[in-house]
Amino acid sequence: MFAFYLATLASIVMAAQPSATSNSTSSGGSSQYQNNATQQYLNMLNKSLGHNYLWSLLAVVALLLAWVTVARINAHLRHLASMGGDGSLRYYSTTSPVMSLVKSNIVYAPILFYRRARELKFSRHVNFGSIPSRFQAIFLFLVIAANVFACTWNIPWSDAQLEVLPILRNRTGTLSVVNLIPIMVMASVKNPLIWLLDISYDTFNLMHRWFGRVAVLQAIVHTLCWLIGKVQSKGWGAVKISMQSPFIYSGLIATIGFTVMLLQSPKVFRSLSYEFFLHFHFVLALMVMVFLWRHLQLNSLPQKNLLLGAIIIWGASRGFRLATLLYRSLGRGGSTATVEPLPAGAVKITITTPRPWTYRPGQSLYLTLPALGLWTAHPFSVAWSGLETEDHLTRSGSVRSEYNEKNPIVRARLAEAEEFSRDHTVSLIVKKHTGLTQKLWHHARNTDSAVSLGALIEGPYGNERSMASYGTVILFASGVGITHQLGYVRDLVHGYSQGTVATRRITLVWVIPSTECLDWISSWMHEILGMEGRREVLTILLYVTRAGLSQSIRSPSDMVRMSRGRPNVEELIGLEAARKVGCIGVSVCAGGGLADEVRRVSRVMLDRGINLDFFEEGFGW
């Protein structure tokens, strides 16, 4: 898949290279105010700018790849060295001042002060989303600045308006099409750059939206330049006549589709109805590409090669998702989802797939339940894979053992069934909000027992991040954010018992509104607490924020402690940092307030010279 992307991008860039023999009127468009030599120069310049812009984006990808490659090599060497004992762990507990400065003030820093993940809300239903990090903001600023420069560079602003407008029109139109390339790459949930650059889909989704806004504004300027020039030179009557031209009205429809996409993209509209947004967005994108292709094809404009590249990337992404859905959902009776009601407005979904599921911590899937709505594909974090208790089918003691020994055929079939259940089962915890999640909750509550539904699934998606090289791992979660962290806990505890990870201390911090939430993961937590080596490495801290004064809050043991209120994040991370047990990996999947506090404290520790990596998992797309 990655090779396909590279080959496609390289061919697109080569197709965008300037050609002195091009007779494009596109990039376009002849003007009575420009002689042939000027038009040829401007056409070459437009294509050259688009070509250089794409190469610049590829250069940024190369730089990020170099950074990530060095970080991965360092993590691998740290992993190997830390297996040697406490001395190696202490060595990796501190880092260089330069690296601390870069992480604290650029990579992990919010734009200003401490707010990053906490969303800007004016009411329960008016939500404007979260704020980019400082590194994201710097990148977006450079992208916007590069586009403004490319749109305005070498334009003779001192000339008459009717001479400037065609140049600006052609420039913005070309760059709007060029921007469709990164837009389509970043829209793909199976984007190979997610793994290659160690960047989350949440971040790529943010970039997708901002690149889209730039492209839409360029398309609007492109259309306005044509409209103003036409009105000033020939009047509104000429505009009406021009609308009858397929070349003109197809371009206008594409711009209108672009504009509607821009207006419906803010979080305030996405949060009102995610399903409607998703499918309306898809229809608009399809409409824009069809009419934009017609607009470029009618005059044989060279920008159609760029659009073709974007369409190929988009089509390949959709085709891959469809193939994944069919592979995961069909065969051996298909995929089924068992939905069970849980306390505190949640449901548990256990999915059985027809084929083995290779799950890694932190991954997610898309789930569609046709019985509740065919067009309701939703992303959910995978909380667990395999049987809830892998040995629960072998607990019946000597009677079953004797039965198995006497009947090897039955024994083989039982073993096959156990293996099938382990490899083919994944579980989710879903909290009620709106749309599909609300339908799920009502469906589960009305049945008051487990019910099986046909399911369509895609995945697994997401970054396969390993925490095995960290001597100390601190995992923060609030509410259903625990689904992201459970896989890491099980993976690290198992690795510790097998001697395959550098981790010597794991702290899981879970903030919940009530003790009812403990029922969400009780069976999985019992399995973790029964794992070999758990007592030596794992500490679980539970914080109940809305516990009544009359409600008993009791800690089961020293390794599983329950408290009222909210955690003192700085104290928790500070205590672990003081132990100097290797490099610290801090992960958070929580609401904005807790996520921002964990980010703030992580930056404080970096300023103190502590070797620490911070990871924030998006709490919602």
Coordinates of C-alpha atoms in Angstrom, one line a residue:
M1 CA 0.0 0.0 0.0
F2 CA 2.8 2.4 0.9
A3 CA 4.7 1.6 -2.3
F4 CA 1.5 2.4 -4.2
Y5 CA 1.2 5.8 -2.5
L6 CA 4.9 6.6 -3.3
A7 CA 4.6 5.6 -6.9
T8 CA 1.4 7.6 -7.3
L9 CA 2.8 10.7 -5.7
A10 CA 6.0 10.6 -7.7
S11 CA 4.0 10.2 -11.0
I12 CA 1.8 13.1 -10.0
V13 CA 4.8 15.3 -9.3
M14 CA 6.4 14.4 -12.6
A15 CA 3.1 15.2 -14.4
A16 CA 3.1 18.6 -12.8
Q17 CA 6.5 19.6 -14.0
P18 CA 6.6 22.6 -16.2
S19 CA 6.7 22.2 -20.0
A20 CA 7.6 25.0 -22.3
T21 CA 5.6 23.6 -25.1
S22 CA 2.3 23.4 -23.2
N23 CA -0.5 25.3 -24.9
S24 CA -2.5 25.4 -21.7
T25 CA -5.0 28.2 -21.4
S26 CA -5.8 27.0 -18.1
S27 CA -3.7 27.1 -15.9
G28 CA -5.2 28.9 -17.6
G29 CA -7.2 31.0 -19.8
S30 CA -6.3 33.4 -22.5
S31 CA -6.6 37.1 -22.0
Q32 CA -6.8 39.9 -24.4
Y33 CA -4.5 41.8 -22.1
Q34 CA -1.6 39.3 -22.3
N35 CA 0.5 38.4 -25.4
N36 CA 1.5 34.8 -26.2
A37 CA 4.9 35.0 -24.6
T38 CA 3.4 36.3 -21.3
Q39 CA 0.8 33.6 -21.3
Q40 CA 3.4 30.9 -21.9
Y41 CA 5.5 32.2 -19.1
L42 CA 2.6 32.4 -16.7
N43 CA 1.5 28.9 -17.5
M44 CA 5.0 27.6 -16.9
L45 CA 5.2 29.5 -13.7
N46 CA 1.8 28.2 -12.4
K47 CA 2.8 24.6 -13.1
S48 CA 6.3 25.1 -11.7
L49 CA 4.8 26.5 -8.4
G50 CA 2.5 23.5 -8.2
H51 CA 5.4 21.1 -8.9
N52 CA 7.6 22.8 -6.2
Y53 CA 4.8 22.8 -3.7
L54 CA 4.3 19.0 -4.0
W55 CA 8.0 18.4 -3.8
S56 CA 8.1 20.6 -0.6
L57 CA 5.5 18.5 1.0
L58 CA 7.4 15.3 0.1
A59 CA 10.5 17.0 1.6
V60 CA 8.6 17.6 4.9
V61 CA 7.6 13.9 4.8
A62 CA 11.2 12.9 4.3
L63 CA 12.4 15.1 7.3
L64 CA 9.7 13.7 9.6
L65 CA 10.6 10.2 8.4
A66 CA 14.2 10.8 9.3
W67 CA 13.2 12.1 12.8
V68 CA 10.9 9.1 13.4
T69 CA 13.5 6.6 12.1
V70 CA 16.2 8.0 14.5
A71 CA 13.6 7.9 17.4
R72 CA 12.7 4.3 16.6
I73 CA 16.4 3.2 16.4
N74 CA 17.0 4.9 19.7
A75 CA 14.0 3.2 21.2
H76 CA 15.2 -0.2 20.0
L77 CA 18.7 0.3 21.3
R78 CA 17.2 1.6 24.6
H79 CA 15.0 -1.5 24.7
L80 CA 18.0 -3.8 24.3
A81 CA 20.2 -2.0 26.7
S82 CA 17.6 -1.7 29.4
M83 CA 17.2 -5.5 29.5
G84 CA 20.7 -5.5 31.1
G85 CA 19.5 -4.3 34.6
D86 CA 19.0 -1.3 36.8
G87 CA 22.2 0.5 35.7
S88 CA 21.0 0.8 32.1
L89 CA 17.6 1.9 33.3
R90 CA 19.1 4.7 35.4
Y91 CA 21.2 5.8 32.5
Y92 CA 18.1 6.3 30.3
S93 CA 16.1 8.1 33.0
T94 CA 17.6 11.5 32.0
T95 CA 18.0 13.1 28.6
S96 CA 19.9 16.0 26.9
P97 CA 18.8 19.6 27.5
V98 CA 18.4 20.1 23.8
M99 CA 16.0 17.2 23.4
S100 CA 14.0 18.3 26.5
L101 CA 13.8 21.8 25.1
V102 CA 12.5 20.6 21.7
K103 CA 9.9 18.3 23.2
S104 CA 8.7 20.7 25.9
N105 CA 8.5 23.8 23.9
I106 CA 7.6 22.6 20.4
V107 CA 6.5 19.0 20.0
Y108 CA 4.3 18.7 23.1
A109 CA 3.5 22.3 23.8
P110 CA 0.0 23.8 23.3
I111 CA -0.2 27.0 21.2
L112 CA -0.4 29.1 24.3
F113 CA -0.5 28.4 28.0
Y114 CA -1.9 24.9 28.8
R115 CA -5.0 24.3 26.8
R116 CA -4.9 21.9 24.0
A117 CA -7.4 19.0 24.2
R118 CA -10.1 20.8 26.2
E119 CA -12.7 21.7 23.6
L120 CA -14.1 25.2 23.0
K121 CA -17.8 24.9 24.1
F122 CA -20.4 27.6 24.3
S123 CA -23.1 25.1 25.3
R124 CA -23.8 21.4 25.3
H125 CA -24.5 21.4 21.6
V126 CA -22.3 24.2 20.4
N127 CA -18.8 22.7 20.2
F128 CA -16.0 24.3 18.2
G129 CA -13.5 21.5 18.8
S130 CA -10.0 21.5 20.3
I131 CA -6.9 23.6 19.6
P132 CA -3.9 22.3 17.7
S133 CA -0.6 21.8 19.4
R134 CA 2.3 24.2 18.9
F135 CA 4.0 21.9 16.4
Q136 CA 0.8 21.4 14.5
A137 CA 0.1 25.1 14.5
I138 CA 3.6 25.8 13.2
F139 CA 3.2 23.3 10.4
L140 CA -0.3 24.7 9.5
F141 CA 1.1 28.2 9.5
L142 CA 3.9 27.2 7.1
V143 CA 1.4 25.5 4.8
I144 CA -0.9 28.5 4.7
A145 CA 2.1 30.9 4.2
A146 CA 3.4 28.7 1.4
N147 CA 0.0 28.8 -0.3
V148 CA -0.4 32.5 0.1
F149 CA 3.1 33.0 -1.3
A150 CA 2.5 30.7 -4.3
C151 CA -0.8 32.4 -5.1
T152 CA 0.6 35.9 -5.0
W153 CA 4.3 35.6 -6.1
N154 CA 5.3 37.4 -9.2
I155 CA 1.9 38.8 -9.9
P156 CA 2.0 42.4 -11.4
W157 CA -0.2 44.0 -8.8
S158 CA 0.6 47.5 -10.2
D159 CA -1.0 46.6 -13.6
A160 CA -4.6 47.2 -14.5
Q161 CA -7.1 45.1 -12.6
L162 CA -8.3 43.2 -15.7
E163 CA -4.7 42.1 -16.3
V164 CA -4.1 40.9 -12.7
L165 CA -7.4 39.0 -12.3
P166 CA -6.7 36.3 -15.0
I167 CA -3.3 35.6 -13.5
L168 CA -4.6 35.3 -10.0
R169 CA -7.5 33.2 -11.2
N170 CA -5.3 30.7 -13.0
R171 CA -2.8 30.6 -10.1
T172 CA -5.5 29.9 -7.4
G173 CA -7.2 27.4 -9.6
T174 CA -4.1 25.4 -10.2
L175 CA -3.1 25.4 -6.5
S176 CA -6.6 24.4 -5.4
V177 CA -6.3 21.3 -7.6
V178 CA -2.7 20.6 -6.3
N179 CA -4.0 20.6 -2.7
L180 CA -6.4 17.8 -3.5
I181 CA -3.4 15.4 -3.5
P182 CA -2.5 15.9 0.2
I183 CA -6.2 16.2 1.1
M184 CA -6.9 12.7 -0.3
V185 CA -3.9 11.2 1.3
M186 CA -4.7 12.6 4.8
A187 CA -8.4 11.6 4.5
S188 CA -7.5 7.9 4.4
V189 CA -7.9 6.0 7.7
K190 CA -5.5 3.4 6.3
N191 CA -3.0 6.1 5.3
P192 CA 0.5 4.4 5.4
L193 CA 2.0 7.6 6.7
I194 CA 0.2 7.0 10.0
W195 CA 2.6 4.2 10.8
L196 CA 5.5 5.4 8.8
L197 CA 5.6 8.9 10.5
D198 CA 4.2 7.7 13.9
I199 CA 1.4 10.3 13.5
S200 CA -2.1 9.6 14.6
Y201 CA -5.1 9.6 12.4
D202 CA -6.5 12.3 14.6
T203 CA -3.7 14.6 13.6
F204 CA -4.0 13.7 9.9
N205 CA -7.7 14.4 10.1
L206 CA -6.9 17.8 11.5
M207 CA -4.4 18.4 8.6
H208 CA -7.0 17.1 6.1
R209 CA -9.5 19.8 7.3
W210 CA -7.0 22.6 7.1
F211 CA -5.7 21.7 3.7
G212 CA -9.3 21.4 2.6
R213 CA -10.1 24.9 3.9
V214 CA -7.1 26.3 2.0
A215 CA -8.2 24.5 -1.2
V216 CA -11.8 25.8 -0.9
L217 CA -10.7 29.4 -0.4
Q218 CA -8.5 29.1 -3.4
A219 CA -11.4 27.7 -5.5
I220 CA -13.6 30.6 -4.3
V221 CA -11.0 33.2 -5.2
H222 CA -10.6 31.4 -8.6
T223 CA -14.3 31.8 -9.2
L224 CA -14.6 35.4 -8.0
C225 CA -11.7 36.5 -10.2
W226 CA -13.5 35.1 -13.2
L227 CA -16.8 36.7 -12.1
I228 CA -15.3 40.1 -11.4
G229 CA -13.4 40.2 -14.6
K230 CA -16.4 39.1 -16.7
V231 CA -18.7 41.7 -15.0
Q232 CA -16.2 44.5 -15.4
S233 CA -15.4 43.8 -19.0
K234 CA -18.8 42.7 -20.4
G235 CA -21.4 43.2 -17.7
W236 CA -23.8 40.8 -15.9
G237 CA -25.5 39.8 -19.2
A238 CA -22.3 38.1 -20.3
V239 CA -22.2 36.2 -17.0
K240 CA -25.7 34.8 -17.7
I241 CA -24.7 33.8 -21.2
S242 CA -21.5 32.2 -19.9
M243 CA -23.5 30.1 -17.5
Q244 CA -24.8 28.1 -20.5
S245 CA -21.2 26.9 -21.2
P246 CA -20.6 23.4 -19.7
F247 CA -17.0 24.5 -19.0
I248 CA -18.3 27.4 -16.8
Y249 CA -21.2 25.8 -15.0
S250 CA -19.3 22.6 -14.2
G251 CA -16.6 24.7 -12.6
L252 CA -19.2 26.8 -10.7
I253 CA -20.9 23.6 -9.4
A254 CA -17.5 22.3 -8.2
T255 CA -16.9 25.6 -6.3
I256 CA -20.4 25.5 -4.8
G257 CA -19.8 21.9 -3.6
F258 CA -16.4 22.9 -2.2
T259 CA -18.1 25.8 -0.3
V260 CA -20.8 23.6 1.2
M261 CA -18.1 21.2 2.4
L262 CA -16.3 24.1 4.1
L263 CA -19.5 25.2 5.8
Q264 CA -20.5 21.8 7.1
S265 CA -17.0 20.8 8.3
P266 CA -16.8 22.6 11.7
K267 CA -17.0 20.5 14.8
V268 CA -20.3 22.2 15.8
F269 CA -22.0 20.5 12.8
R270 CA -20.1 17.2 12.9
S271 CA -21.0 16.7 16.6
L272 CA -24.8 17.2 15.9
S273 CA -25.0 14.2 13.6
Y274 CA -21.8 12.4 12.8
E275 CA -23.5 9.9 10.4
F276 CA -25.2 12.7 8.4
F277 CA -22.0 14.7 8.2
L278 CA -20.0 11.6 7.1
H279 CA -22.2 10.6 4.2
F280 CA -23.1 14.1 3.1
H281 CA -19.4 14.9 3.0
F282 CA -18.8 11.8 0.8
V283 CA -21.6 12.8 -1.6
L284 CA -20.2 16.3 -1.9
A285 CA -16.7 15.1 -2.5
L286 CA -17.9 12.8 -5.2
M287 CA -19.8 15.7 -6.8
V288 CA -16.9 18.0 -6.7
M289 CA -14.5 15.5 -8.3
V290 CA -17.0 14.7 -11.1
F291 CA -17.7 18.3 -12.0
L292 CA -14.1 19.4 -11.5
W293 CA -13.0 16.7 -13.9
R294 CA -15.6 17.8 -16.5
H295 CA -14.4 21.4 -16.0
L296 CA -10.8 20.5 -16.7
Q297 CA -11.5 17.9 -19.4
L298 CA -13.6 20.1 -21.6
N299 CA -10.6 22.4 -22.3
S300 CA -8.0 19.6 -22.0
L301 CA -6.3 21.5 -19.2
P302 CA -3.1 19.9 -17.8
Q303 CA -4.4 20.2 -14.2
K304 CA -6.5 17.1 -14.9
N305 CA -3.4 15.0 -14.3
L306 CA -3.3 16.3 -10.8
L307 CA -7.0 15.7 -10.3
L308 CA -6.6 12.2 -11.7
G309 CA -3.9 11.4 -9.1
A310 CA -6.2 12.6 -6.3
I311 CA -9.0 10.5 -7.7
I312 CA -6.7 7.4 -7.9
I313 CA -5.6 7.9 -4.2
W314 CA -9.2 8.4 -3.1
G315 CA -10.5 5.5 -5.1
A316 CA -7.7 3.2 -3.9
S317 CA -8.5 4.2 -0.3
R318 CA -12.2 3.5 -0.6
G319 CA -11.5 0.3 -2.5
F320 CA -9.1 -0.9 0.2
R321 CA -11.7 -0.1 2.9
L322 CA -14.3 -2.1 1.0
A323 CA -12.0 -5.0 0.6
T324 CA -11.2 -4.9 4.3
L325 CA -14.9 -4.8 5.2
L326 CA -15.7 -7.8 3.0
Y327 CA -12.7 -9.8 4.3
R328 CA -13.5 -9.1 7.9
S329 CA -17.3 -9.5 7.7
L330 CA -18.0 -12.3 5.2
G331 CA -17.5 -16.1 5.3
R332 CA -18.2 -18.8 8.0
G333 CA -21.5 -17.2 8.8
G334 CA -20.2 -13.6 8.8
S335 CA -19.4 -11.3 11.7
T336 CA -21.8 -11.1 14.6
A337 CA -22.0 -8.6 17.4
T338 CA -23.3 -9.5 20.8
V339 CA -24.6 -6.4 22.5
E340 CA -25.0 -6.3 26.3
P341 CA -26.2 -3.5 28.5
L342 CA -23.8 -2.1 31.1
P343 CA -24.3 0.4 34.0
A344 CA -23.7 4.1 33.6
G345 CA -25.0 4.4 30.1
A346 CA -22.7 2.0 28.3
V347 CA -22.9 -1.1 26.3
K348 CA -20.5 -3.9 25.7
I349 CA -20.1 -5.2 22.1
T350 CA -18.4 -8.6 21.6
I351 CA -17.6 -9.2 17.9
T352 CA -16.9 -12.6 16.5
T353 CA -15.2 -12.5 13.1
P354 CA -15.0 -15.2 10.5
R355 CA -11.2 -14.9 10.2
P356 CA -8.4 -14.4 12.7
W357 CA -7.9 -10.9 14.0
T358 CA -4.4 -9.7 14.6
Y359 CA -4.9 -7.0 17.3
R360 CA -2.3 -4.8 18.8
P361 CA -2.8 -2.3 21.7
G362 CA -4.2 1.1 20.7
Q363 CA -5.9 0.0 17.5
S364 CA -9.5 0.7 16.5
L365 CA -12.1 -0.5 14.1
Y366 CA -15.1 0.8 12.2
L367 CA -18.4 -0.9 13.1
T368 CA -21.7 -1.0 11.2
L369 CA -24.8 -2.7 12.5
P370 CA -27.3 -3.0 9.6
A371 CA -30.2 -3.7 12.0
L372 CA -29.7 -0.3 13.5
G373 CA -28.9 1.5 10.3
L374 CA -26.9 0.5 7.2
W375 CA -25.0 3.8 6.9
T376 CA -23.7 4.0 10.5
A377 CA -20.0 3.2 10.3
H378 CA -18.4 4.4 13.6
P379 CA -14.8 4.2 14.8
F380 CA -14.3 2.5 18.2
S381 CA -11.2 1.6 20.2
V382 CA -10.8 -2.1 20.7
A383 CA -10.8 -2.8 24.4
W384 CA -10.0 -6.5 24.4
S385 CA -9.3 -9.4 22.0
G386 CA -9.8 -13.1 22.5
L387 CA -11.7 -14.8 25.3
E388 CA -12.4 -12.9 28.5
T389 CA -10.5 -15.6 30.4
E390 CA -8.4 -17.7 28.1
D391 CA -8.4 -20.7 30.5
H392 CA -12.0 -20.6 31.5
L393 CA -12.8 -23.5 29.1
T394 CA -10.2 -25.7 30.9
R395 CA -11.3 -25.1 34.5
S396 CA -13.7 -28.1 34.8
G397 CA -10.9 -30.3 36.2
S398 CA -10.3 -34.0 36.1
V399 CA -13.8 -34.9 34.7
R400 CA -13.2 -33.0 31.5
S401 CA -9.6 -34.0 31.3
E402 CA -10.5 -37.6 31.5
Y403 CA -13.3 -37.1 28.9
N404 CA -10.8 -35.5 26.6
E405 CA -8.3 -38.2 27.0
K406 CA -10.9 -40.9 26.2
N407 CA -12.1 -39.1 23.1
P408 CA -9.3 -37.5 21.1
I409 CA -11.7 -36.3 18.4
V410 CA -13.7 -34.3 20.9
R411 CA -10.5 -33.0 22.4
A412 CA -9.3 -31.8 19.1
R413 CA -12.6 -30.1 18.3
L414 CA -12.7 -28.4 21.7
A415 CA -9.1 -27.1 21.2
E416 CA -10.0 -25.8 17.8
A417 CA -13.1 -24.0 19.3
E418 CA -10.9 -22.4 22.0
E419 CA -8.3 -21.3 19.5
F420 CA -11.1 -19.9 17.2
S421 CA -12.6 -17.9 20.0
R422 CA -9.3 -16.4 21.1
D423 CA -8.3 -15.3 17.6
H424 CA -11.7 -14.3 16.2
T425 CA -13.2 -12.3 19.1
V426 CA -12.8 -8.6 19.9
S427 CA -14.7 -6.5 22.4
L428 CA -15.7 -2.9 22.7
I429 CA -17.1 -0.6 25.4
V430 CA -19.4 2.1 23.9
K431 CA -20.7 5.1 25.9
K432 CA -24.1 6.6 24.9
H433 CA -24.0 9.9 23.0
T434 CA -26.0 10.5 19.9
G435 CA -26.7 8.6 16.7
L436 CA -25.5 5.0 16.6
T437 CA -24.3 4.9 20.2
Q438 CA -27.7 6.2 21.4
K439 CA -29.5 3.5 19.3
L440 CA -27.2 0.9 20.7
W441 CA -27.9 1.9 24.3
H442 CA -31.6 1.9 23.8
H443 CA -31.6 -1.4 22.0
A444 CA -29.5 -3.0 24.8
R445 CA -31.6 -1.5 27.6
N446 CA -34.9 -2.6 26.0
T447 CA -33.8 -6.2 25.6
D448 CA -32.2 -6.2 29.1
S449 CA -30.0 -9.0 28.1
A450 CA -27.4 -9.9 25.5
V451 CA -28.6 -9.8 21.9
S452 CA -26.8 -10.9 18.7
L453 CA -26.8 -8.7 15.6
G454 CA -25.2 -9.0 12.2
A455 CA -22.2 -6.8 11.9
L456 CA -19.9 -5.2 9.3
I457 CA -16.4 -4.3 10.5
E458 CA -13.3 -2.7 9.1
G459 CA -9.9 -2.7 10.6
P460 CA -7.8 -2.9 12.5
Y461 CA -6.8 0.8 12.1
G462 CA -4.5 3.0 14.0
N463 CA -0.8 3.4 15.0
E464 CA 0.9 0.3 16.3
R465 CA 2.9 2.0 19.0
S466 CA 5.0 -0.2 21.3
M467 CA 5.7 0.8 24.9
A468 CA 8.2 -2.1 25.4
S469 CA 11.3 0.1 25.5
Y470 CA 10.2 2.3 28.5
G471 CA 11.3 1.3 32.0
T472 CA 8.3 3.2 33.5
V473 CA 4.9 3.4 31.8
I474 CA 2.1 5.6 33.2
L475 CA -1.3 5.2 31.5
F476 CA -4.0 7.7 32.2
A477 CA -7.7 7.2 31.2
S478 CA -11.1 8.7 32.0
G479 CA -14.4 7.0 31.3
V480 CA -14.3 4.8 28.1
G481 CA -10.8 6.0 27.5
I482 CA -9.8 2.9 29.4
T483 CA -10.5 0.8 26.3
H484 CA -7.3 2.3 24.7
Q485 CA -5.1 1.5 27.7
L486 CA -6.2 -2.1 28.6
G487 CA -4.4 -3.6 25.7
Y488 CA -1.1 -1.9 26.8
V489 CA -1.5 -3.2 30.3
R490 CA -2.0 -6.8 29.3
D491 CA 0.7 -6.6 26.7
L492 CA 3.3 -5.1 29.1
V493 CA 2.5 -7.4 32.0
H494 CA 2.8 -10.4 29.7
G495 CA 6.1 -9.1 28.3
Y496 CA 7.4 -8.5 31.9
S497 CA 6.6 -12.1 32.8
Q498 CA 8.3 -13.4 29.7
G499 CA 11.3 -11.1 30.0
T500 CA 10.8 -9.4 26.6
V501 CA 10.1 -5.8 27.7
A502 CA 12.3 -3.2 29.4
T503 CA 9.3 -2.1 31.6
R504 CA 9.7 -2.5 35.3
R505 CA 6.9 -0.3 36.5
I506 CA 3.3 0.1 35.1
T507 CA 0.9 2.6 36.6
L508 CA -2.7 2.6 35.3
V509 CA -4.7 5.7 36.4
W510 CA -8.4 5.5 35.7
V511 CA -10.8 8.4 36.5
I512 CA -14.5 7.4 36.6
P513 CA -17.6 9.3 37.7
S514 CA -19.0 6.3 39.8
T515 CA -18.1 2.8 40.9
E516 CA -20.7 1.5 38.4
C517 CA -18.1 2.0 35.7
L518 CA -15.9 -0.8 37.2
D519 CA -18.4 -3.3 35.9
W520 CA -17.4 -2.3 32.3
I521 CA -14.1 -4.1 32.5
S522 CA -14.4 -6.3 35.6
S523 CA -13.9 -9.6 33.8
W524 CA -10.9 -8.3 31.9
M525 CA -9.4 -6.8 35.0
H526 CA -9.7 -10.0 36.9
E527 CA -7.7 -11.7 34.1
I528 CA -5.0 -9.0 34.3
L529 CA -4.8 -9.3 38.1
G530 CA -4.3 -13.0 37.7
M531 CA -1.4 -12.8 35.3
E532 CA 2.0 -13.9 36.2
G533 CA 4.3 -11.1 37.5
R534 CA 1.5 -8.6 37.9
R535 CA 2.2 -8.0 41.5
E536 CA 5.8 -7.0 40.8
V537 CA 5.1 -4.5 38.0
L538 CA 1.5 -3.2 38.0
T539 CA -0.2 -0.6 40.2
I540 CA -3.8 0.4 39.5
L541 CA -5.1 3.8 40.8
L542 CA -8.9 4.4 40.6
Y543 CA -10.4 7.8 41.2
V544 CA -14.2 8.2 41.6
T545 CA -15.2 11.8 41.0
R546 CA -18.9 11.7 42.0
A547 CA -18.9 9.3 44.9
G548 CA -21.4 10.3 47.6
L549 CA -20.3 10.7 51.2
S550 CA -22.3 7.7 52.2
Q551 CA -20.7 5.5 49.5
S552 CA -18.0 3.2 50.6
I553 CA -14.7 3.6 48.8
R554 CA -12.4 0.7 49.7
S555 CA -9.1 -0.2 48.2
P556 CA -8.9 -4.0 47.5
S557 CA -5.1 -4.0 48.0
D558 CA -1.9 -2.0 48.0
M559 CA -1.6 -2.5 44.2
V560 CA -5.2 -1.6 43.4
R561 CA -6.1 1.6 45.2
M562 CA -9.4 3.5 45.0
S563 CA -9.8 7.2 46.0
R564 CA -12.4 9.9 45.9
G565 CA -11.9 13.0 43.7
R566 CA -9.4 13.6 41.0
P567 CA -5.7 12.5 40.7
N568 CA -2.8 14.8 41.5
V569 CA -1.1 14.2 38.2
E570 CA 2.1 16.2 39.1
E571 CA 2.6 14.2 42.3
L572 CA 2.0 10.8 40.5
I573 CA 4.4 11.4 37.6
G574 CA 6.9 13.1 40.0
L575 CA 7.1 10.1 42.2
E576 CA 7.7 7.8 39.3
A577 CA 10.3 10.2 37.9
A578 CA 12.1 10.2 41.2
R579 CA 12.6 6.4 41.1
K580 CA 14.7 6.8 37.9
V581 CA 13.5 3.5 36.4
G582 CA 14.4 4.1 32.8
C583 CA 12.8 6.3 30.3
I584 CA 9.2 7.2 31.1
G585 CA 6.3 6.6 28.6
V586 CA 3.2 8.6 29.5
S587 CA 0.0 7.9 27.6
V588 CA -3.4 9.6 28.1
C589 CA -6.8 8.8 26.6
A590 CA -9.1 11.1 28.5
G591 CA -11.3 14.1 28.4
G592 CA -9.8 17.5 27.7
G593 CA -9.2 18.6 31.2
L594 CA -7.2 15.5 32.3
A595 CA -5.4 15.3 29.0
D596 CA -4.2 18.9 29.2
E597 CA -3.0 18.4 32.8
V598 CA -1.0 15.3 31.9
R599 CA 0.5 17.2 29.0
R600 CA 1.4 20.1 31.3
V601 CA 3.0 17.9 33.9
S602 CA 4.9 16.0 31.2
R603 CA 6.4 19.3 30.0
V604 CA 7.4 20.2 33.6
M605 CA 9.2 16.9 33.9
L606 CA 11.0 17.5 30.6
D607 CA 12.2 20.9 31.9
R608 CA 13.7 19.1 34.9
G609 CA 15.7 16.9 32.6
I610 CA 13.6 13.7 32.9
N611 CA 13.7 11.5 29.9
L612 CA 10.0 11.2 29.0
D613 CA 7.8 10.6 25.9
F614 CA 4.2 11.8 25.9
F615 CA 1.4 10.3 23.8
E616 CA -2.1 11.6 23.6
E617 CA -4.8 9.5 22.0
G618 CA -7.7 11.4 20.5
F619 CA -10.9 11.0 22.7
G620 CA -13.1 11.5 19.6
W621 CA -12.8 12.3 15.9

